[in-house]
Amino acid sequence: MAIQTDPGKKALIFEVKGNSLDDGPGIRTVIFFKGCPLNCVWCHNPEGKSKTLEISFDKNECIMCGTCIEICPTGALDRENPFYIDRSRCTMCIKCIEKCPSGALSLVGQHLDIDDLLAVIEKDIPFFKYSGGGVTLSGGEPTMHMDFISLLLKRTRFLGINTLLETCGLFDLHSFMDKVYPWLNTIYFDIKIFDDTLHKIHCGASNRTILKNLEHIHCACRKDGIELLVRIPLIPGITATEDNLTSIARYLKDLGILDLDILPYNPLWFDKCDKIGKSHQSADDKTAGQWMTSEEIDHCRAIFDGFNLQ
Ligand code: SF4
Ligand code: SF4
């Protein structure tokens, strides 16, 4: 379900990152939107899942001055609480954030309008020109803000800037093709789990619409010369299994999608979950906290190589 946005209004964004080399070609400005229709257990941006403002507590920054506990009107802060904040009691008055002397408490998300974002983007134009970069919309899921990103992308393209969308693929296709697709140079489309039952268990929703959307968008991109890159996150024991990767490889090969990228597992989401008070929705915290070895990554890559996908 898209978040209804008046194009002139603001969207909730949790980070605007300049000088990124990780989210598309060249140097890019990456805008991370809050809200996602999926609920992947390993999400490496857990602060992007919720479509509302959140409060973050970084225990490593806390100097234990007690100011926040004294000032909180609802008694939501408690050192005995492993997450420090009882979010069911927090009214988001942000008094604690305003008074925290160390920056241990902070707000996740800010409401920005299109002019706010274009002001940041325009400053980076020399870097885009020098490097072949541009603007990337990420999240969370940017298409949850369909009307807002439609106007943002349109105005970005009018400035002659390259645009890229990173998406989980779960959106209303008609709205996407009408409002967002015309303003894109590149689409990074994530496919996670091929089996629908497992997709529901680990990602919180069916993959049927995602696969149908991919099939349609693949045909459109081929016709219009728009770059489409399918990305597969490697999550040990969940997506990075022989069965799942083989099924995805066969499916992509049958569709004629030959360009893909694998995203090796990033365990840093653990730390982020702690800060925003979300539990690790994982059966095995010990292995989920480890990076993949290069042998494990090579093994996954070899499955796609076997189908002549790269
Ligand atoms: S935001 Fe307000 S209610 Fe929530 S923990 Fe801080 S002071 Fe308490
Ligand atoms: S005000 Fe900030 S530094 Fe002081 S106890 Fe609270 S979180 Fe820690």
Tab-separated table of C-alpha atoms and ligand atoms in Angstrom:
chain	number	residue	atom	x	y	z
A	1	MET	CA	0.000	0.000	0.000
A	2	ALA	CA	1.560	3.282	-1.097
A	3	ILE	CA	1.871	6.144	1.349
A	4	GLN	CA	-0.445	8.852	0.012
A	5	THR	CA	1.684	11.879	-0.774
A	6	ASP	CA	0.657	15.187	-2.150
A	7	PRO	CA	3.475	15.953	-4.616
A	8	GLY	CA	3.936	19.339	-2.992
A	9	LYS	CA	4.211	17.859	0.459
A	10	LYS	CA	6.995	16.115	2.296
A	11	ALA	CA	8.221	12.531	2.461
A	12	LEU	CA	9.785	10.791	5.448
A	13	ILE	CA	13.448	10.169	4.719
A	14	PHE	CA	15.976	8.588	7.058
A	15	GLU	CA	19.198	9.512	5.285
A	16	VAL	CA	20.499	11.578	2.405
A	17	LYS	CA	23.973	10.275	1.659
A	18	GLY	CA	26.315	12.186	-0.629
A	19	ASN	CA	29.455	10.897	-2.329
A	20	SER	CA	28.258	7.293	-2.344
A	21	LEU	CA	30.176	4.815	-4.466
A	22	ASP	CA	27.979	1.845	-3.487
A	23	ASP	CA	24.569	2.493	-5.012
A	24	GLY	CA	25.073	2.665	-8.765
A	25	PRO	CA	27.665	3.971	-11.215
A	26	GLY	CA	29.904	6.927	-10.383
A	27	ILE	CA	29.527	9.216	-7.390
A	28	ARG	CA	25.906	9.337	-6.260
A	29	THR	CA	23.563	11.095	-3.893
A	30	VAL	CA	21.425	8.412	-2.280
A	31	ILE	CA	18.054	9.214	-0.714
A	32	PHE	CA	16.730	6.622	1.732
A	33	PHE	CA	12.935	6.635	2.188
A	34	LYS	CA	11.162	5.242	5.229
A	35	GLY	CA	8.509	2.554	4.865
A	36	CYS	CA	8.589	-0.864	3.198
A	37	PRO	CA	5.835	-3.347	2.261
A	38	LEU	CA	8.153	-6.293	3.040
A	39	ASN	CA	9.519	-7.341	6.421
A	40	CYS	CA	12.690	-9.264	5.599
A	41	VAL	CA	14.198	-10.749	8.726
A	42	TRP	CA	17.768	-9.788	7.745
A	43	CYS	CA	16.998	-6.276	6.393
A	44	HIS	CA	20.296	-4.370	6.469
A	45	ASN	CA	18.397	-1.084	6.744
A	46	PRO	CA	15.910	-1.907	9.538
A	47	GLU	CA	15.430	1.808	10.176
A	48	GLY	CA	13.790	1.961	6.737
A	49	LYS	CA	11.050	-0.560	7.491
A	50	SER	CA	8.691	1.624	9.500
A	51	LYS	CA	6.895	4.467	7.764
A	52	THR	CA	6.913	6.560	10.939
A	53	LEU	CA	9.529	8.525	12.868
A	54	GLU	CA	11.591	6.451	15.297
A	55	ILE	CA	13.931	7.162	18.158
A	56	SER	CA	17.433	5.664	18.225
A	57	PHE	CA	19.651	5.026	21.240
A	58	ASP	CA	23.368	4.365	20.786
A	59	LYS	CA	24.678	2.903	24.032
A	60	ASN	CA	28.283	3.472	22.962
A	61	GLU	CA	27.677	7.234	22.850
A	62	CYS	CA	25.810	7.457	26.170
A	63	ILE	CA	27.766	9.102	29.016
A	64	MET	CA	25.167	8.012	31.626
A	65	CYS	CA	24.389	11.573	32.736
A	66	GLY	CA	20.752	10.658	33.445
A	67	THR	CA	19.361	13.852	31.884
A	68	CYS	CA	17.000	11.961	29.592
A	69	ILE	CA	15.566	9.840	32.421
A	70	GLU	CA	14.850	12.950	34.483
A	71	ILE	CA	13.205	14.822	31.639
A	72	CYS	CA	11.061	12.062	30.096
A	73	PRO	CA	7.394	12.843	30.938
A	74	THR	CA	6.214	9.253	30.486
A	75	GLY	CA	8.925	7.301	32.307
A	76	ALA	CA	9.805	5.475	29.105
A	77	LEU	CA	13.558	5.366	29.783
A	78	ASP	CA	15.003	2.670	32.003
A	79	ARG	CA	18.575	1.380	32.284
A	80	GLU	CA	17.238	-2.090	33.111
A	81	ASN	CA	15.492	-2.271	29.723
A	82	PRO	CA	17.910	-3.931	27.225
A	83	PHE	CA	16.706	-1.452	24.558
A	84	TYR	CA	16.755	1.422	27.116
A	85	ILE	CA	13.504	2.895	25.736
A	86	ASP	CA	10.052	1.427	26.292
A	87	ARG	CA	8.646	2.491	22.930
A	88	SER	CA	5.082	1.592	23.953
A	89	ARG	CA	5.277	4.454	26.498
A	90	CYS	CA	7.223	6.899	24.320
A	91	THR	CA	5.099	9.688	22.826
A	92	MET	CA	7.942	10.959	20.582
A	93	CYS	CA	7.948	14.309	22.346
A	94	ILE	CA	11.735	14.359	21.593
A	95	LYS	CA	12.527	16.181	24.844
A	96	CYS	CA	15.202	13.583	25.635
A	97	ILE	CA	16.807	13.998	22.190
A	98	GLU	CA	16.920	17.771	22.541
A	99	LYS	CA	18.618	17.583	25.953
A	100	CYS	CA	20.968	14.632	25.390
A	101	PRO	CA	24.478	16.162	25.560
A	102	SER	CA	26.256	13.303	23.769
A	103	GLY	CA	24.037	12.611	20.770
A	104	ALA	CA	23.318	9.086	22.059
A	105	LEU	CA	19.621	9.712	21.440
A	106	SER	CA	18.554	10.750	17.962
A	107	LEU	CA	15.549	10.875	15.680
A	108	VAL	CA	15.397	8.433	12.765
A	109	GLY	CA	13.721	10.185	9.872
A	110	GLN	CA	12.943	13.717	8.797
A	111	HIS	CA	10.171	15.150	6.661
A	112	LEU	CA	11.734	16.738	3.586
A	113	ASP	CA	10.110	18.318	0.553
A	114	ILE	CA	11.297	18.156	-3.031
A	115	ASP	CA	13.004	21.547	-2.903
A	116	ASP	CA	14.971	20.443	0.196
A	117	LEU	CA	16.236	17.413	-1.705
A	118	LEU	CA	16.950	19.257	-4.948
A	119	ALA	CA	19.042	21.771	-3.014
A	120	VAL	CA	21.277	18.899	-1.854
A	121	ILE	CA	21.286	17.230	-5.258
A	122	GLU	CA	22.228	20.389	-7.155
A	123	LYS	CA	25.326	20.887	-5.005
A	124	ASP	CA	26.569	17.463	-6.145
A	125	ILE	CA	26.125	18.050	-9.889
A	126	PRO	CA	29.888	18.641	-10.471
A	127	PHE	CA	30.607	15.226	-8.900
A	128	PHE	CA	27.970	13.557	-11.080
A	129	LYS	CA	29.447	15.117	-14.212
A	130	TYR	CA	32.995	14.166	-13.283
A	131	SER	CA	32.181	10.551	-12.370
A	132	GLY	CA	29.164	9.566	-14.464
A	133	GLY	CA	27.095	9.391	-11.278
A	134	GLY	CA	23.682	10.700	-10.319
A	135	VAL	CA	20.832	10.258	-7.876
A	136	THR	CA	19.738	6.936	-6.370
A	137	LEU	CA	16.434	6.427	-4.565
A	138	SER	CA	16.632	3.706	-1.929
A	139	GLY	CA	15.089	2.777	1.384
A	140	GLY	CA	12.995	1.261	2.761
A	141	GLU	CA	11.008	1.148	-0.433
A	142	PRO	CA	10.887	4.424	-2.400
A	143	THR	CA	7.759	3.375	-4.337
A	144	MET	CA	5.798	3.623	-1.068
A	145	HIS	CA	6.044	7.358	-1.873
A	146	MET	CA	4.943	7.015	-5.507
A	147	ASP	CA	3.650	10.561	-6.166
A	148	PHE	CA	6.535	12.191	-4.340
A	149	ILE	CA	9.274	10.254	-6.149
A	150	SER	CA	7.505	10.787	-9.470
A	151	LEU	CA	7.917	14.538	-9.126
A	152	LEU	CA	11.391	14.284	-7.596
A	153	LEU	CA	12.650	12.074	-10.447
A	154	LYS	CA	11.049	14.267	-13.079
A	155	ARG	CA	12.720	17.407	-11.730
A	156	THR	CA	16.019	15.563	-11.327
A	157	ARG	CA	15.931	14.414	-14.926
A	158	PHE	CA	15.083	17.955	-16.083
A	159	LEU	CA	18.416	18.966	-14.508
A	160	GLY	CA	20.107	16.408	-16.763
A	161	ILE	CA	20.953	14.109	-13.843
A	162	ASN	CA	21.067	10.316	-14.116
A	163	THR	CA	18.451	8.542	-11.967
A	164	LEU	CA	18.442	5.085	-10.414
A	165	LEU	CA	15.807	3.310	-8.314
A	166	GLU	CA	16.536	0.480	-5.886
A	167	THR	CA	13.339	-1.503	-5.286
A	168	CYS	CA	12.024	-4.628	-3.576
A	169	GLY	CA	9.596	-4.918	-6.496
A	170	LEU	CA	6.365	-4.942	-4.478
A	171	PHE	CA	4.278	-2.054	-5.782
A	172	ASP	CA	1.262	-1.259	-7.914
A	173	LEU	CA	2.538	-1.817	-11.445
A	174	HIS	CA	0.121	0.538	-13.158
A	175	SER	CA	1.099	3.478	-10.921
A	176	PHE	CA	4.766	2.631	-11.247
A	177	MET	CA	4.725	2.528	-15.049
A	178	ASP	CA	2.688	5.711	-15.194
A	179	LYS	CA	4.461	7.826	-12.588
A	180	VAL	CA	7.972	6.526	-11.926
A	181	TYR	CA	9.259	4.429	-14.814
A	182	PRO	CA	9.335	7.285	-17.381
A	183	TRP	CA	11.903	9.175	-15.279
A	184	LEU	CA	14.370	6.354	-14.635
A	185	ASN	CA	17.693	5.574	-16.296
A	186	THR	CA	18.350	2.430	-14.245
A	187	ILE	CA	16.404	0.026	-12.037
A	188	TYR	CA	18.006	-2.243	-9.434
A	189	PHE	CA	15.362	-4.896	-8.736
A	190	ASP	CA	15.832	-7.272	-5.797
A	191	ILE	CA	14.775	-10.918	-5.947
A	192	LYS	CA	15.205	-12.727	-2.661
A	193	ILE	CA	13.421	-16.041	-2.404
A	194	PHE	CA	11.815	-17.981	-5.245
A	195	ASP	CA	9.589	-20.307	-3.224
A	196	ASP	CA	6.470	-18.349	-2.294
A	197	THR	CA	5.885	-20.096	1.040
A	198	LEU	CA	9.454	-19.379	2.160
A	199	HIS	CA	9.143	-15.822	0.846
A	200	LYS	CA	6.089	-15.281	3.032
A	201	ILE	CA	7.924	-16.694	6.063
A	202	HIS	CA	11.163	-14.716	5.679
A	203	CYS	CA	9.957	-11.569	3.900
A	204	GLY	CA	6.456	-11.205	5.306
A	205	ALA	CA	4.583	-11.227	1.980
A	206	SER	CA	4.017	-13.277	-1.159
A	207	ASN	CA	6.474	-12.889	-4.051
A	208	ARG	CA	3.819	-13.327	-6.780
A	209	THR	CA	3.345	-9.619	-7.480
A	210	ILE	CA	7.101	-9.040	-7.325
A	211	LEU	CA	7.796	-11.675	-9.991
A	212	LYS	CA	4.947	-10.429	-12.213
A	213	ASN	CA	6.270	-6.878	-11.890
A	214	LEU	CA	9.775	-8.006	-12.803
A	215	GLU	CA	8.528	-9.814	-15.907
A	216	HIS	CA	6.632	-6.752	-17.121
A	217	ILE	CA	9.427	-4.303	-16.322
A	218	HIS	CA	12.036	-6.506	-17.981
A	219	CYS	CA	10.079	-6.387	-21.261
A	220	ALA	CA	9.580	-2.617	-20.982
A	221	CYS	CA	13.255	-1.945	-20.175
A	222	ARG	CA	14.429	-4.060	-23.107
A	223	LYS	CA	12.138	-2.117	-25.442
A	224	ASP	CA	13.054	1.308	-24.025
A	225	GLY	CA	16.783	0.761	-23.490
A	226	ILE	CA	16.576	1.239	-19.727
A	227	GLU	CA	19.116	-0.639	-17.643
A	228	LEU	CA	17.645	-3.334	-15.391
A	229	LEU	CA	19.870	-5.112	-12.903
A	230	VAL	CA	18.455	-7.925	-10.777
A	231	ARG	CA	20.124	-8.183	-7.371
A	232	ILE	CA	20.059	-11.192	-5.071
A	233	PRO	CA	20.980	-10.676	-1.406
A	234	LEU	CA	22.898	-13.651	-0.028
A	235	ILE	CA	21.581	-14.562	3.417
A	236	PRO	CA	23.160	-17.754	4.801
A	237	GLY	CA	20.547	-20.463	5.357
A	238	ILE	CA	17.734	-18.330	3.894
A	239	THR	CA	18.429	-17.014	0.380
A	240	ALA	CA	21.951	-18.406	-0.073
A	241	THR	CA	20.860	-22.003	-0.440
A	242	GLU	CA	21.559	-24.251	-3.405
A	243	ASP	CA	17.817	-24.739	-4.002
A	244	ASN	CA	16.888	-21.064	-3.888
A	245	LEU	CA	19.757	-19.729	-5.995
A	246	THR	CA	19.307	-22.481	-8.581
A	247	SER	CA	15.574	-21.716	-8.821
A	248	ILE	CA	16.241	-17.994	-9.243
A	249	ALA	CA	18.983	-18.632	-11.822
A	250	ARG	CA	16.707	-20.891	-13.877
A	251	TYR	CA	13.853	-18.392	-13.690
A	252	LEU	CA	16.034	-15.458	-14.804
A	253	LYS	CA	17.591	-17.500	-17.599
A	254	ASP	CA	14.122	-18.500	-18.875
A	255	LEU	CA	13.061	-14.835	-18.848
A	256	GLY	CA	16.187	-13.812	-20.729
A	257	ILE	CA	17.500	-11.695	-17.853
A	258	LEU	CA	21.269	-12.126	-17.975
A	259	ASP	CA	22.478	-9.189	-15.837
A	260	LEU	CA	22.497	-9.771	-12.119
A	261	ASP	CA	24.457	-8.932	-9.049
A	262	ILE	CA	24.798	-10.805	-5.789
A	263	LEU	CA	24.868	-8.864	-2.536
A	264	PRO	CA	26.946	-10.671	0.093
A	265	TYR	CA	25.419	-10.784	3.554
A	266	ASN	CA	25.962	-7.730	5.757
A	267	PRO	CA	25.640	-8.509	9.502
A	268	LEU	CA	25.712	-4.848	10.578
A	269	TRP	CA	21.919	-4.808	10.699
A	270	PHE	CA	22.203	-6.397	14.171
A	271	ASP	CA	23.650	-3.240	15.639
A	272	LYS	CA	21.078	-1.041	13.874
A	273	CYS	CA	18.211	-3.164	15.250
A	274	ASP	CA	19.514	-2.694	18.789
A	275	LYS	CA	19.576	1.074	18.369
A	276	ILE	CA	15.954	1.358	17.260
A	277	GLY	CA	14.661	-1.257	19.690
A	278	LYS	CA	13.826	-3.980	17.165
A	279	SER	CA	14.515	-7.571	18.075
A	280	HIS	CA	16.738	-9.678	15.833
A	281	GLN	CA	14.121	-11.723	14.024
A	282	SER	CA	16.603	-14.511	13.537
A	283	ALA	CA	16.765	-18.045	14.841
A	284	ASP	CA	20.521	-18.045	15.265
A	285	ASP	CA	22.094	-14.808	16.487
A	286	LYS	CA	25.587	-16.336	16.513
A	287	THR	CA	25.883	-17.190	12.821
A	288	ALA	CA	23.737	-14.229	11.747
A	289	GLY	CA	26.341	-11.902	13.256
A	290	GLN	CA	29.140	-13.150	10.986
A	291	TRP	CA	30.302	-12.043	7.545
A	292	MET	CA	30.279	-14.636	4.744
A	293	THR	CA	33.628	-16.120	3.753
A	294	SER	CA	34.953	-15.533	0.220
A	295	GLU	CA	34.550	-19.287	-0.411
A	296	GLU	CA	30.850	-19.096	0.475
A	297	ILE	CA	30.357	-16.108	-1.820
A	298	ASP	CA	32.267	-17.811	-4.660
A	299	HIS	CA	30.116	-20.903	-4.241
A	300	CYS	CA	26.947	-18.822	-4.675
A	301	ARG	CA	28.419	-16.995	-7.669
A	302	ALA	CA	29.299	-20.323	-9.307
A	303	ILE	CA	25.613	-21.327	-9.293
A	304	PHE	CA	24.779	-18.321	-11.504
A	305	ASP	CA	27.907	-18.852	-13.614
A	306	GLY	CA	26.567	-22.353	-14.321
A	307	PHE	CA	23.579	-20.703	-16.064
A	308	ASN	CA	25.819	-18.198	-17.896
A	309	LEU	CA	24.393	-15.351	-15.801
A	310	GLN	CA	26.692	-12.579	-14.580
B	1	SF4	S1	10.799	11.085	23.123
B	1	SF4	FE1	9.773	11.963	24.949
B	1	SF4	S2	8.454	10.268	25.682
B	1	SF4	FE2	9.931	9.367	24.270
B	1	SF4	S3	11.602	8.653	25.577
B	1	SF4	FE3	12.156	10.713	24.882
B	1	SF4	S4	11.397	12.099	26.466
B	1	SF4	FE4	10.410	10.105	26.787
B	2	SF4	S1	20.904	12.233	28.102
B	2	SF4	FE1	22.056	11.136	26.509
B	2	SF4	S2	24.076	10.815	27.424
B	2	SF4	FE2	22.693	11.371	29.119
B	2	SF4	S3	21.975	9.350	29.915
B	2	SF4	FE3	20.491	10.042	28.384
B	2	SF4	S4	21.171	9.072	26.474
B	2	SF4	FE4	22.871	8.982	27.883
